[in-house]
Amino acid sequence: MLTKFSSSWFLILLLAASQAAFSQDAQEAKSRDVLIKEAIANLDSNDIRVADQAARNLGLYRATEAVPKLLQVLQSSRLLNRTEHVIAKDKRSVSRWVSINVKAEIVTSLGLIGDKRAVPVLEKYLKRPLSNNEVFTGNVANALYLLNGKSYSY
């Protein structure tokens, strides 16, 4: 009798714990709109990694509402690229160079989003590339191809 009671008690406790865990995860989930608003705000972040991830996420979300802000940041004079050397923490790992380029990520995201409002701006950058080689014109040509299906030479 005691064994049967212990087994039942254990199952009830396990069920209650799993329900609590699932309900906590459901409460923490954010809606697409909230994620997009956060990503748009993060484009102005002083941390270049945060801005880069925000640009990437907006492309993955196909966030057409972010196109004006993406175009604004793309055309800004802010320095949005950096290359840094990441040194290995132990002898078995390899150090490496990491390049972060927010404007290149924005160009890619604009192509993924597919909003035609980006076409005139991107065509200007194809004809007159960004200063300091900030974005490879091949990325711009690829984004334009995704936007309107036309091939561009660069």
GROMACS .gro file of C-alpha atoms in nm:
model
  154
    1MET     CA    1   0.000   0.000   0.000
    2LEU     CA    2   0.283   0.238   0.089
    3THR     CA    3   0.460   0.165  -0.240
    4LYS     CA    4   0.144   0.234  -0.441
    5PHE     CA    5   0.092   0.561  -0.253
    6SER     CA    6   0.458   0.665  -0.306
    7SER     CA    7   0.436   0.596  -0.680
    8SER     CA    8   0.117   0.799  -0.713
    9TRP     CA    9   0.262   1.083  -0.511
   10PHE     CA   10   0.577   1.084  -0.726
   11LEU     CA   11   0.373   1.097  -1.050
   12ILE     CA   12   0.162   1.385  -0.920
   13LEU     CA   13   0.472   1.576  -0.816
   14LEU     CA   14   0.636   1.511  -1.155
   15LEU     CA   15   0.326   1.627  -1.342
   16ALA     CA   16   0.299   1.945  -1.135
   17ALA     CA   17   0.666   2.028  -1.189
   18SER     CA   18   0.645   1.977  -1.566
   19GLN     CA   19   0.333   2.195  -1.592
   20ALA     CA   20   0.507   2.471  -1.399
   21ALA     CA   21   0.809   2.452  -1.630
   22PHE     CA   22   0.598   2.468  -1.946
   23SER     CA   23   0.384   2.756  -1.820
   24GLN     CA   24   0.696   2.956  -1.730
   25ASP     CA   25   0.836   2.915  -2.085
   26ALA     CA   26   0.505   3.021  -2.237
   27GLN     CA   27   0.502   3.341  -2.033
   28GLU     CA   28   0.852   3.438  -2.142
   29ALA     CA   29   0.785   3.404  -2.516
   30LYS     CA   30   0.768   3.734  -2.703
   31SER     CA   31   0.545   3.812  -2.996
   32ARG     CA   32   0.686   3.883  -3.341
   33ASP     CA   33   0.587   4.250  -3.309
   34VAL     CA   34   0.780   4.288  -2.983
   35LEU     CA   35   1.086   4.117  -3.130
   36ILE     CA   36   1.077   4.344  -3.434
   37LYS     CA   37   1.042   4.660  -3.223
   38GLU     CA   38   1.336   4.552  -3.008
   39ALA     CA   39   1.547   4.475  -3.316
   40ILE     CA   40   1.465   4.814  -3.473
   41ALA     CA   41   1.568   4.987  -3.150
   42ASN     CA   42   1.888   4.778  -3.135
   43LEU     CA   43   2.000   4.906  -3.476
   44ASP     CA   44   2.103   5.225  -3.291
   45SER     CA   45   2.299   5.036  -3.026
   46ASN     CA   46   2.652   5.153  -2.947
   47ASP     CA   47   2.752   4.785  -2.932
   48ILE     CA   48   2.822   4.692  -3.293
   49ARG     CA   49   2.751   4.322  -3.223
   50VAL     CA   50   2.400   4.407  -3.100
   51ALA     CA   51   2.332   4.621  -3.408
   52ASP     CA   52   2.464   4.344  -3.636
   53GLN     CA   53   2.240   4.081  -3.475
   54ALA     CA   54   1.942   4.318  -3.495
   55ALA     CA   55   1.994   4.369  -3.870
   56ARG     CA   56   2.024   3.993  -3.920
   57ASN     CA   57   1.709   3.923  -3.720
   58LEU     CA   58   1.503   4.179  -3.912
   59GLY     CA   59   1.592   4.000  -4.235
   60LEU     CA   60   1.500   3.663  -4.087
   61TYR     CA   61   1.167   3.804  -3.963
   62ARG     CA   62   1.102   3.952  -4.310
   63ALA     CA   63   1.011   4.272  -4.123
   64THR     CA   64   0.882   4.512  -4.388
   65GLU     CA   65   0.802   4.765  -4.114
   66ALA     CA   66   1.177   4.793  -4.047
   67VAL     CA   67   1.275   4.892  -4.402
   68PRO     CA   68   1.274   5.272  -4.340
   69LYS     CA   69   1.500   5.233  -4.034
   70LEU     CA   70   1.729   4.987  -4.216
   71LEU     CA   71   1.766   5.234  -4.504
   72GLN     CA   72   1.833   5.518  -4.260
   73VAL     CA   73   2.110   5.325  -4.086
   74LEU     CA   74   2.255   5.207  -4.419
   75GLN     CA   75   2.283   5.567  -4.541
   76SER     CA   76   2.419   5.703  -4.213
   77SER     CA   77   2.779   5.806  -4.167
   78ARG     CA   78   2.822   5.592  -3.854
   79LEU     CA   79   3.118   5.357  -3.855
   80LEU     CA   80   2.946   5.018  -3.845
   81ASN     CA   81   3.221   4.770  -3.920
   82ARG     CA   82   3.500   4.629  -3.714
   83THR     CA   83   3.750   4.348  -3.733
   84GLU     CA   84   3.886   4.204  -3.412
   85HIS     CA   85   4.124   3.930  -3.315
   86VAL     CA   86   3.974   3.673  -3.079
   87ILE     CA   87   4.251   3.504  -2.887
   88ALA     CA   88   4.212   3.140  -2.789
   89LYS     CA   89   4.156   3.079  -2.419
   90ASP     CA   90   4.342   2.750  -2.409
   91LYS     CA   91   4.624   2.587  -2.602
   92ARG     CA   92   4.397   2.348  -2.792
   93SER     CA   93   4.183   2.625  -2.943
   94VAL     CA   94   4.268   2.844  -3.237
   95SER     CA   95   4.260   3.222  -3.233
   96ARG     CA   96   4.077   3.387  -3.519
   97TRP     CA   97   3.985   3.717  -3.678
   98VAL     CA   98   3.618   3.816  -3.664
   99SER     CA   99   3.471   4.074  -3.897
  100ILE     CA  100   3.146   4.252  -3.808
  101ASN     CA  101   2.983   4.463  -4.077
  102VAL     CA  102   2.638   4.598  -3.992
  103LYS     CA  103   2.584   4.766  -4.329
  104ALA     CA  104   2.659   4.443  -4.516
  105GLU     CA  105   2.409   4.266  -4.291
  106ILE     CA  106   2.151   4.537  -4.363
  107VAL     CA  107   2.197   4.493  -4.739
  108THR     CA  108   2.145   4.117  -4.703
  109SER     CA  109   1.839   4.170  -4.484
  110LEU     CA  110   1.684   4.414  -4.730
  111GLY     CA  111   1.711   4.147  -4.998
  112LEU     CA  112   1.552   3.887  -4.771
  113ILE     CA  113   1.268   4.121  -4.670
  114GLY     CA  114   1.181   4.181  -5.034
  115ASP     CA  115   1.037   4.532  -4.997
  116LYS     CA  116   1.074   4.730  -5.320
  117ARG     CA  117   1.129   5.057  -5.127
  118ALA     CA  118   1.492   4.949  -5.092
  119VAL     CA  119   1.556   4.923  -5.469
  120PRO     CA  120   1.641   5.291  -5.543
  121VAL     CA  121   1.884   5.316  -5.250
  122LEU     CA  122   2.054   4.987  -5.333
  123GLU     CA  123   2.084   5.082  -5.701
  124LYS     CA  124   2.268   5.399  -5.596
  125TYR     CA  125   2.515   5.190  -5.398
  126LEU     CA  126   2.567   4.961  -5.692
  127LYS     CA  127   2.661   5.258  -5.910
  128ARG     CA  128   2.849   5.444  -5.637
  129PRO     CA  129   2.975   5.194  -5.381
  130LEU     CA  130   2.980   5.283  -5.014
  131SER     CA  131   3.292   5.459  -4.896
  132ASN     CA  132   3.581   5.261  -4.752
  133ASN     CA  133   3.452   4.942  -4.916
  134GLU     CA  134   3.196   4.900  -4.637
  135VAL     CA  135   2.978   4.671  -4.846
  136PHE     CA  136   3.089   4.447  -5.128
  137THR     CA  137   2.892   4.547  -5.439
  138GLY     CA  138   2.826   4.178  -5.504
  139ASN     CA  139   2.609   4.176  -5.189
  140VAL     CA  140   2.417   4.475  -5.322
  141ALA     CA  141   2.368   4.306  -5.660
  142ASN     CA  142   2.244   3.990  -5.486
  143ALA     CA  143   1.998   4.187  -5.272
  144LEU     CA  144   1.866   4.364  -5.581
  145TYR     CA  145   1.824   4.030  -5.756
  146LEU     CA  146   1.621   3.903  -5.461
  147LEU     CA  147   1.409   4.220  -5.470
  148ASN     CA  148   1.323   4.238  -5.838
  149GLY     CA  149   1.466   3.931  -6.013
  150LYS     CA  150   1.699   4.130  -6.240
  151SER     CA  151   2.069   4.057  -6.271
  152TYR     CA  152   2.307   4.344  -6.218
  153SER     CA  153   2.668   4.380  -6.324
  154TYR     CA  154   2.913   4.545  -6.090
   0.00000   0.00000   0.00000
